[in-house]
MMTF fields as JSON, N, C-alpha, C and O atoms, coordinates in Angstrom:
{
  "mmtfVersion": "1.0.0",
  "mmtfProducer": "UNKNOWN",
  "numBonds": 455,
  "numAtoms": 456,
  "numGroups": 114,
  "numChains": 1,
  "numModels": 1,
  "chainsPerModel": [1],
  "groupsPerChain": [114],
  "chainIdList": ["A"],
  "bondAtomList": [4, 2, 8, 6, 12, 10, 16, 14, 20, 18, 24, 22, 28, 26, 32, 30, 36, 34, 40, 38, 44, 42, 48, 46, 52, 50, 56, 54, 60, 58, 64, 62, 68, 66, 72, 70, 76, 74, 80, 78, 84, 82, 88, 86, 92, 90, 96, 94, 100, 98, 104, 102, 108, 106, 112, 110, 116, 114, 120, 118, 124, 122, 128, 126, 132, 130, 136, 134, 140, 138, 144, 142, 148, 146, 152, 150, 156, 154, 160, 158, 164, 162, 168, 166, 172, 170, 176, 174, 180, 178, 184, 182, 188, 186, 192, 190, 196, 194, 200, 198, 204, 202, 208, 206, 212, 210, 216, 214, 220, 218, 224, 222, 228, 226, 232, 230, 236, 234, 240, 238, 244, 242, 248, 246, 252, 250, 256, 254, 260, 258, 264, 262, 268, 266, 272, 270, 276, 274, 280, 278, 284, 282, 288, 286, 292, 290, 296, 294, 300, 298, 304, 302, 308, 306, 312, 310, 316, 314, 320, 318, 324, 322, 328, 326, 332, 330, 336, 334, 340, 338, 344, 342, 348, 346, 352, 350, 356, 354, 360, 358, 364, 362, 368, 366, 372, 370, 376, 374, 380, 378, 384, 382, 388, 386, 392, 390, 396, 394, 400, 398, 404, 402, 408, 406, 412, 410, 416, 414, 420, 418, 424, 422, 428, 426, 432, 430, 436, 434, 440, 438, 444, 442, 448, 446, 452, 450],
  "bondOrderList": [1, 1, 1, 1, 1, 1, 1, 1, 1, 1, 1, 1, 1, 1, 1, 1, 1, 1, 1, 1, 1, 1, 1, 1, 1, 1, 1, 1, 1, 1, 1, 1, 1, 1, 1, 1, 1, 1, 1, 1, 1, 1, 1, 1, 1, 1, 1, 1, 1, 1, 1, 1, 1, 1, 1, 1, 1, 1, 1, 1, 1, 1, 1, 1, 1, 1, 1, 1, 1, 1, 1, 1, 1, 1, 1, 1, 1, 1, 1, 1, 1, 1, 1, 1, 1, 1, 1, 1, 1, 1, 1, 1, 1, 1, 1, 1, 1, 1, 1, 1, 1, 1, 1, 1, 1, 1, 1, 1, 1, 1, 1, 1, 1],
  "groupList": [{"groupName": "UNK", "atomNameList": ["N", "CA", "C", "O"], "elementList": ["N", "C", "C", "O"], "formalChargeList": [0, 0, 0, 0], "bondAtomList": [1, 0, 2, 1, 3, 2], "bondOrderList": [1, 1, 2], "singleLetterCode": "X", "chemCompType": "L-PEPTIDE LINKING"}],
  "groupTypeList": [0, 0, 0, 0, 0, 0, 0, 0, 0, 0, 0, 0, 0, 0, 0, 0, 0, 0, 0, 0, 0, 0, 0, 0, 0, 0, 0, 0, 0, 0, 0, 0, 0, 0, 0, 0, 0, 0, 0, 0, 0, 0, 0, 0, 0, 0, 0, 0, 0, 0, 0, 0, 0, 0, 0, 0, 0, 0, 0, 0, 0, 0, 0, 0, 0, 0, 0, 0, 0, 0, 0, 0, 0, 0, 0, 0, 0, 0, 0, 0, 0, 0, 0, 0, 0, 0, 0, 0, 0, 0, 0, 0, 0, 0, 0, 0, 0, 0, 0, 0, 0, 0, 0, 0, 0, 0, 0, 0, 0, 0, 0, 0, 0, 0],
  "groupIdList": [1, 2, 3, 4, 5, 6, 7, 8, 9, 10, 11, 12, 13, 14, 15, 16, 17, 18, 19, 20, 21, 22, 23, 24, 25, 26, 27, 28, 29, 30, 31, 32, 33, 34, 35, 36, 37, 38, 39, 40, 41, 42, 43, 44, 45, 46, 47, 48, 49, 50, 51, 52, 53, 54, 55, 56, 57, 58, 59, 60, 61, 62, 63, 64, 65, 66, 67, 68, 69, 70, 71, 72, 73, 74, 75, 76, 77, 78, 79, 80, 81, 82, 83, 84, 85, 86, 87, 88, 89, 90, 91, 92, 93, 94, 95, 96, 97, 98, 99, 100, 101, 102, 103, 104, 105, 106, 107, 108, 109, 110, 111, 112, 113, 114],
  "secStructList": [7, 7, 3, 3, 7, 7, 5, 7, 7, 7, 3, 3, 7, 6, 6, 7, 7, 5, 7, 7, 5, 7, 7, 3, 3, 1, 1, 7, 4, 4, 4, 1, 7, 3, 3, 3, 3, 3, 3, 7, 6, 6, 1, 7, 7, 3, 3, 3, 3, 3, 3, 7, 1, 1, 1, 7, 7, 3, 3, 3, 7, 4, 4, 4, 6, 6, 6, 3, 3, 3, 3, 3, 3, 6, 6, 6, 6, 3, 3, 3, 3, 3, 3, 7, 1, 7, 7, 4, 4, 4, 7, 3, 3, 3, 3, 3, 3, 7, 1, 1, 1, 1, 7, 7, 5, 7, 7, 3, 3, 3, 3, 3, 7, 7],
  "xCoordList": [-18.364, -17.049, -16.046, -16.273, -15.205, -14.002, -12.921, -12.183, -13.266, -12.13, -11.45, -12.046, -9.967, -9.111, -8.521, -7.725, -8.837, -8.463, -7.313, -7.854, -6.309, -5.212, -4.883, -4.961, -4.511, -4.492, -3.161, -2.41, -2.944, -1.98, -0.778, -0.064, -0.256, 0.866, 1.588, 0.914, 2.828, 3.256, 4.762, 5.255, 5.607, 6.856, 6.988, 6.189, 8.223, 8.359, 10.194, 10.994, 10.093, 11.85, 12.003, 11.061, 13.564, 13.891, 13.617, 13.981, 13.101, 12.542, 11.687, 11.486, 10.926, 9.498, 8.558, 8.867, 7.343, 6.14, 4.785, 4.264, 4.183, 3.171, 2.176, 2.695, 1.095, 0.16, -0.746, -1.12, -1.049, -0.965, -2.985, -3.493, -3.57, -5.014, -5.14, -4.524, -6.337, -6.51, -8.111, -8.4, -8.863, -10.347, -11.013, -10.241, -11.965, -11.771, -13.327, -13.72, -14.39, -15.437, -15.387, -14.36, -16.935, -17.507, -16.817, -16.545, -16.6, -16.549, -16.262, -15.909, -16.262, -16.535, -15.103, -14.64, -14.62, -13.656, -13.149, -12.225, -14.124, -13.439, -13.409, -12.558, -13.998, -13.315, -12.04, -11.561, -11.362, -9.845, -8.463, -8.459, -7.447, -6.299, -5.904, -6.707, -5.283, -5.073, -3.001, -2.328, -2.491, -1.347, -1.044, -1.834, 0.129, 0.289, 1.784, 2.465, 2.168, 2.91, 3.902, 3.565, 4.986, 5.397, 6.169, 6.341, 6.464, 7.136, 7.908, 7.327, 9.308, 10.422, 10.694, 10.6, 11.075, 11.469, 12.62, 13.478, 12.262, 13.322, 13.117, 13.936, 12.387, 12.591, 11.434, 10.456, 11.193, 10.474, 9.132, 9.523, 7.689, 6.923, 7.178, 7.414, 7.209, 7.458, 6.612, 6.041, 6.379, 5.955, 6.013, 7.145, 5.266, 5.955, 5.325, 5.991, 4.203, 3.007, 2.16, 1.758, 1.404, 0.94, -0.163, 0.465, -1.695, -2.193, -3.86, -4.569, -3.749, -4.773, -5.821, -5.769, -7.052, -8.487, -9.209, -9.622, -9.236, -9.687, -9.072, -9.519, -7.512, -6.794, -6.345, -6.276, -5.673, -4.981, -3.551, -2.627, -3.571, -1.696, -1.184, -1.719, 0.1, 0.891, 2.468, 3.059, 2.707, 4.295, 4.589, 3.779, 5.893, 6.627, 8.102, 8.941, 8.243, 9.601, 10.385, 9.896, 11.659, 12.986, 13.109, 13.312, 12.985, 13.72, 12.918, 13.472, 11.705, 10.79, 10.074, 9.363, 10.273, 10.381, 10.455, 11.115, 10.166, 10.126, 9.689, 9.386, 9.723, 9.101, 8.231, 7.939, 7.312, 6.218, 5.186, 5.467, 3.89, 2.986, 1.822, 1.651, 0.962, -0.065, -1.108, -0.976, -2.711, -4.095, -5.285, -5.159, -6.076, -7.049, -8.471, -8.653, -9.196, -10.671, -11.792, -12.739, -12.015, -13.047, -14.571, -15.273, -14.621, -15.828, -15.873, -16.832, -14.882, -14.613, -14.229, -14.21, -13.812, -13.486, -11.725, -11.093, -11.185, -10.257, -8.521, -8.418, -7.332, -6.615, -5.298, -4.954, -4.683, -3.861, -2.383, -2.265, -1.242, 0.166, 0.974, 1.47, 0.84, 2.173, 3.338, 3.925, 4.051, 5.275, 5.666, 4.898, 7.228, 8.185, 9.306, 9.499, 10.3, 11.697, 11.564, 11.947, 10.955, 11.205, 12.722, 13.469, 13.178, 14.367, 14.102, 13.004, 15.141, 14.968, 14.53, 13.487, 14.895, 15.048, 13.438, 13.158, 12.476, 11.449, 10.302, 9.147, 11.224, 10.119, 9.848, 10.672, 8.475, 8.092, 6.479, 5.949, 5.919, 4.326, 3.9, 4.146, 3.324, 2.817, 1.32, 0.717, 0.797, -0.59, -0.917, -0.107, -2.348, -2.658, -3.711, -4.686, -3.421, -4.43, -5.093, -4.718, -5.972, -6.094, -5.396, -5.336, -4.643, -3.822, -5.018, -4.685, -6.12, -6.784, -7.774, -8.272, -7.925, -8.71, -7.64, -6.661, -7.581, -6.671, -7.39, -8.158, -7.055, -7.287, -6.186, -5.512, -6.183, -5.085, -6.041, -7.237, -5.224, -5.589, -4.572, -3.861, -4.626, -3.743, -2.855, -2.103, -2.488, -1.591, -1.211, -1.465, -0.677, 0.137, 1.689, 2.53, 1.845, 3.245, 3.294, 2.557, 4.718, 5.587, 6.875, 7.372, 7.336, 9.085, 9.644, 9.435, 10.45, 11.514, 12.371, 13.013, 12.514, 13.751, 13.892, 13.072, 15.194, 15.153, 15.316, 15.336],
  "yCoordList": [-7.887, -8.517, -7.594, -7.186, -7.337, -6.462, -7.194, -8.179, -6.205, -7.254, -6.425, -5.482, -6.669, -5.478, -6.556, -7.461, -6.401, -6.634, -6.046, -5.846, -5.802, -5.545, -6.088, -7.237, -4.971, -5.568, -4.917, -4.216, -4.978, -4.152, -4.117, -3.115, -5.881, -5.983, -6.737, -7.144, -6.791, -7.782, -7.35, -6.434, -8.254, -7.891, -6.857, -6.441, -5.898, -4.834, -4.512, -4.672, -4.131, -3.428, -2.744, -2.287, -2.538, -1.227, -0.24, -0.166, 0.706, 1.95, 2.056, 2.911, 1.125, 1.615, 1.732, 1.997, 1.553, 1.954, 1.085, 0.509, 0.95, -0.194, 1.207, 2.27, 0.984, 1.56, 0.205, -0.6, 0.049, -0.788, -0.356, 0.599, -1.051, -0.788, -1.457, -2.518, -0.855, -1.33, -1.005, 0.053, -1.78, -2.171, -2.248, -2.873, -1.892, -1.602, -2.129, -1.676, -3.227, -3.583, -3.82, -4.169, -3.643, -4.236, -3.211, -3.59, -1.848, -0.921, 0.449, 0.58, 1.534, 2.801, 3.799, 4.841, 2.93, 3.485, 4.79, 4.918, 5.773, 7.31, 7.347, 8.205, 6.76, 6.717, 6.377, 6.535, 5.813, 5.322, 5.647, 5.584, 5.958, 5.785, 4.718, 3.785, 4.65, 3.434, 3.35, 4.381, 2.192, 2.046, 1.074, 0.131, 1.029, -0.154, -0.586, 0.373, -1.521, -2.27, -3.162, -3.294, -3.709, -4.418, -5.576, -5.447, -6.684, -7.965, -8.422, -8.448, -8.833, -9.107, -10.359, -10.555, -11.188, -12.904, -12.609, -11.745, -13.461, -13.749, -12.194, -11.914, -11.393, -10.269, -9.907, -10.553, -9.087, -8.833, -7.461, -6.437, -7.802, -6.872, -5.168, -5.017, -4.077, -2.867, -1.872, -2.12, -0.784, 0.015, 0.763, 0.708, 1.342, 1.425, 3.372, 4.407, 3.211, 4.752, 4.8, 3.646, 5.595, 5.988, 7.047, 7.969, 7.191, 8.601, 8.322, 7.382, 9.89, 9.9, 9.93, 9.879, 10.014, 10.431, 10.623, 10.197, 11.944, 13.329, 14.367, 14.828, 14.715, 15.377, 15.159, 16.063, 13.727, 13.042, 13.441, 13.549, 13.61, 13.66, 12.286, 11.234, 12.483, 11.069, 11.435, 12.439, 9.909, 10.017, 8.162, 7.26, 8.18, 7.503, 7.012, 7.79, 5.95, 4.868, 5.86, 6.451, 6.028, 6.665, 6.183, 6.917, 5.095, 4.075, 4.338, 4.024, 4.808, 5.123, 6.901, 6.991, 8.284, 8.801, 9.614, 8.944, 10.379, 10.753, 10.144, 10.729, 8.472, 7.606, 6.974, 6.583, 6.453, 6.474, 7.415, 8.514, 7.019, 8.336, 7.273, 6.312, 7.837, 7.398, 8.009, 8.993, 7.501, 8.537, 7.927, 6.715, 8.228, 7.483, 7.953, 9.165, 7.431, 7.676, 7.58, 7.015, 7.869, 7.572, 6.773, 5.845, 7.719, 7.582, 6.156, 5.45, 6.067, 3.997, 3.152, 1.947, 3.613, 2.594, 2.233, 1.422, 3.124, 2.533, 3.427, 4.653, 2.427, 3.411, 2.959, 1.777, 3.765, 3.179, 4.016, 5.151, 3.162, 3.445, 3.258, 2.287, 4.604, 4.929, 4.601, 5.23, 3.479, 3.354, 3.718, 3.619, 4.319, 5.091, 4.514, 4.021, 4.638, 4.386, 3.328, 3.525, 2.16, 0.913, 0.569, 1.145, -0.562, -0.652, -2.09, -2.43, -3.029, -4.515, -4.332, -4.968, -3.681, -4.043, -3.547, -3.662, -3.028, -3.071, -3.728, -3.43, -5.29, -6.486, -6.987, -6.993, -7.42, -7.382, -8.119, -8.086, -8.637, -8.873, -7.565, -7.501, -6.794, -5.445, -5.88, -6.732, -4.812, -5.492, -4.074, -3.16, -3.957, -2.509, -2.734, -3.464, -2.007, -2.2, -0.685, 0.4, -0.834, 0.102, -0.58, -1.806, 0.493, 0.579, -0.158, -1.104, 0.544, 0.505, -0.849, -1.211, -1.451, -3.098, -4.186, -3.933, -5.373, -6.551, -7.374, -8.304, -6.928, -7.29, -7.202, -6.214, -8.105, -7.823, -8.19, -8.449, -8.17, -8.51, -9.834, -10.34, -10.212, -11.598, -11.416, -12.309, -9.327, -9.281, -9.24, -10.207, -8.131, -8.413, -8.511, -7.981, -9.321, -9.195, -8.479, -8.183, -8.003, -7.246, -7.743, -8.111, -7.511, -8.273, -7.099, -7.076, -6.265, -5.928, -6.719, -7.577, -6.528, -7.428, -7.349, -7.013, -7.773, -7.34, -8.952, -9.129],
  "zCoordList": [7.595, 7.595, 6.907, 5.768, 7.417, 7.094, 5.814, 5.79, 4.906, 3.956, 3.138, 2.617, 2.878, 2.06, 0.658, 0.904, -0.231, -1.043, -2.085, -3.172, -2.104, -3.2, -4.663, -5.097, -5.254, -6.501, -7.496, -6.818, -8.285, -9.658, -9.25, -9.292, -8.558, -8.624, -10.086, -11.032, -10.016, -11.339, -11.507, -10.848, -12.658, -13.164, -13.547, -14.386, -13.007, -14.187, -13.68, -12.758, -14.638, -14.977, -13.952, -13.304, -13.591, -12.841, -13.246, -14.42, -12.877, -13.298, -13.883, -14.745, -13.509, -14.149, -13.199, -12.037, -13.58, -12.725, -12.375, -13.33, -11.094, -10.812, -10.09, -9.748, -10.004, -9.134, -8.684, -9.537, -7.28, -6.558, -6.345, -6.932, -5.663, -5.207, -4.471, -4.361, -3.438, -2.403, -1.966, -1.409, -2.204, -2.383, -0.832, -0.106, -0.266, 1.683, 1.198, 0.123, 2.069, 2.965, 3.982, 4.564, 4.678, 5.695, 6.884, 8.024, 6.364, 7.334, 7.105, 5.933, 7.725, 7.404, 6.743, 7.206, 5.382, 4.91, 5.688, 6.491, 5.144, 5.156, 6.634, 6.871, 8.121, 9.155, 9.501, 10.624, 8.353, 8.964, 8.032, 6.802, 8.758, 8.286, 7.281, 7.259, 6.772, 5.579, 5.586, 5.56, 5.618, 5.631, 4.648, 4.631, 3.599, 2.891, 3.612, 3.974, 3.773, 3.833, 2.866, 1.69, 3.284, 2.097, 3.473, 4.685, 2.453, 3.219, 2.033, 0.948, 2.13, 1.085, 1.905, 3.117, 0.853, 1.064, 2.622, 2.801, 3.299, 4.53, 5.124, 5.999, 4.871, 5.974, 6.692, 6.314, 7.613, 8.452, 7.682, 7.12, 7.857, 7.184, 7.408, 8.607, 6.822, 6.909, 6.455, 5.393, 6.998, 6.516, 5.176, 4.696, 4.543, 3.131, 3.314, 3.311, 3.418, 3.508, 3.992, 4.146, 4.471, 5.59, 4.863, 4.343, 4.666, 4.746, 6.012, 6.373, 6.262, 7.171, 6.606, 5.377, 7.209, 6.992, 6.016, 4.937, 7.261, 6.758, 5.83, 4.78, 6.715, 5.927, 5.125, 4.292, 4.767, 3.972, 4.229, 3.423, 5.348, 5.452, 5.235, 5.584, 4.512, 4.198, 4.988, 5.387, 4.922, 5.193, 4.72, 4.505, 4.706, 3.975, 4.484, 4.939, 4.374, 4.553, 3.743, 2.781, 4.177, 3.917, 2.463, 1.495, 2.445, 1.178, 0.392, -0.662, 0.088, -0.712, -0.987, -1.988, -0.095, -0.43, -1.849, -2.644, -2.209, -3.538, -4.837, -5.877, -4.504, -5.651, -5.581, -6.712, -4.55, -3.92, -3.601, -3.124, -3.858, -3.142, -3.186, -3.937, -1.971, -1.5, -1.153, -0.424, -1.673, -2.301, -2.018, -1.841, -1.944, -1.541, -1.895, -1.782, -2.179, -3.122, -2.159, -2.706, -1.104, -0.212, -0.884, -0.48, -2.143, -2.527, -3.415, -3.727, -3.606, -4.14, -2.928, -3.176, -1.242, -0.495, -0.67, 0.007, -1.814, -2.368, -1.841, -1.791, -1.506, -1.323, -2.097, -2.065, -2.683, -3.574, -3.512, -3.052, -4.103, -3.948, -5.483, -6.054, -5.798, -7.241, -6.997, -6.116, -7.726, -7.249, -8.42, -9.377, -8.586, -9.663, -9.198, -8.087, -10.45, -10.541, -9.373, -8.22, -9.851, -9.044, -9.152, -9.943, -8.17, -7.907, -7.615, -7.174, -7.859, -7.019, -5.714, -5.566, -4.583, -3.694, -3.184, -1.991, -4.099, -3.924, -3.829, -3.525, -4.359, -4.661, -3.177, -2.262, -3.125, -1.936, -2.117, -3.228, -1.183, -1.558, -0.395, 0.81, -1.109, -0.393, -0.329, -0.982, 0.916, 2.099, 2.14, 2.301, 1.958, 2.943, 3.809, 3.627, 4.827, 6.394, 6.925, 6.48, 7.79, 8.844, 9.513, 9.605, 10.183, 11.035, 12.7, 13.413, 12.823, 13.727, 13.895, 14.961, 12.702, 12.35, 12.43, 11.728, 13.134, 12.704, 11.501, 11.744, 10.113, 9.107, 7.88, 7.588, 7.433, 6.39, 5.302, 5.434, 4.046, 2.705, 2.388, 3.256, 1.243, 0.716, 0.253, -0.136, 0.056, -0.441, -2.339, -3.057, -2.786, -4.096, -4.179, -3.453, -5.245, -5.681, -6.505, -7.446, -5.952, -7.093, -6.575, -5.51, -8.399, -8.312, -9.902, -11.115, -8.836, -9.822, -10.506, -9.9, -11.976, -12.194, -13.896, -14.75, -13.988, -15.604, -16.252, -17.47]
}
């Protein structure tokens, strides 16, 4: 059974910092791409980062660029997202998926805010 679990969301100030996790069973981690996502009250879910494989190429939402980065531990199953110089408009309940499985996780919150 395929299951993604997320975790190391919570309150924090503008400009500060969360690192996010993302816990992968019931299938062949290091075979897949890994994407996290985010969904903000009343808006539509989005992409947030993106890394591959093998290579570990990443890429990244405009809006997040430079303060975001995304890594992944094969050997824990695990893929995870540094967020920096948070901003409100970052609060969101963020999800990470294979792109290639219809599986989600339950999701963490995070809420910028002072």
């Amino acid at each position: 059974q395929v299951q993604l679990v997320e975790s190391g969301g919570g309150l924090v100030q503008p400009g500060g910092s969360l690192r996010l996790s993302c816990k992968a069973s019931g299938f062949t981690f290091s075979n897949y791409a890994m994407t996290w996502y985010r969904q903000a009250p009343g808006k539509e879910r989005e992409l947030v980062a993106h890394i591959t494989n093998v290579v570990r190429s990443t890429n990244y939402a405009d809006s997040v660029k430079g303060r975001f980065t995304i890594s992944r531990d094969n050997a824990k199953n695990t893929v995870y997202l540094q967020m920096n110089s948070l901003k409100p408009e970052d609060t969101a309940v963020y999800y990470c998926k294979a792109p290639l499985l219809d599986v989600w996780g339950q999701g963490t919150q995070v809420t910028v805010s002072s």
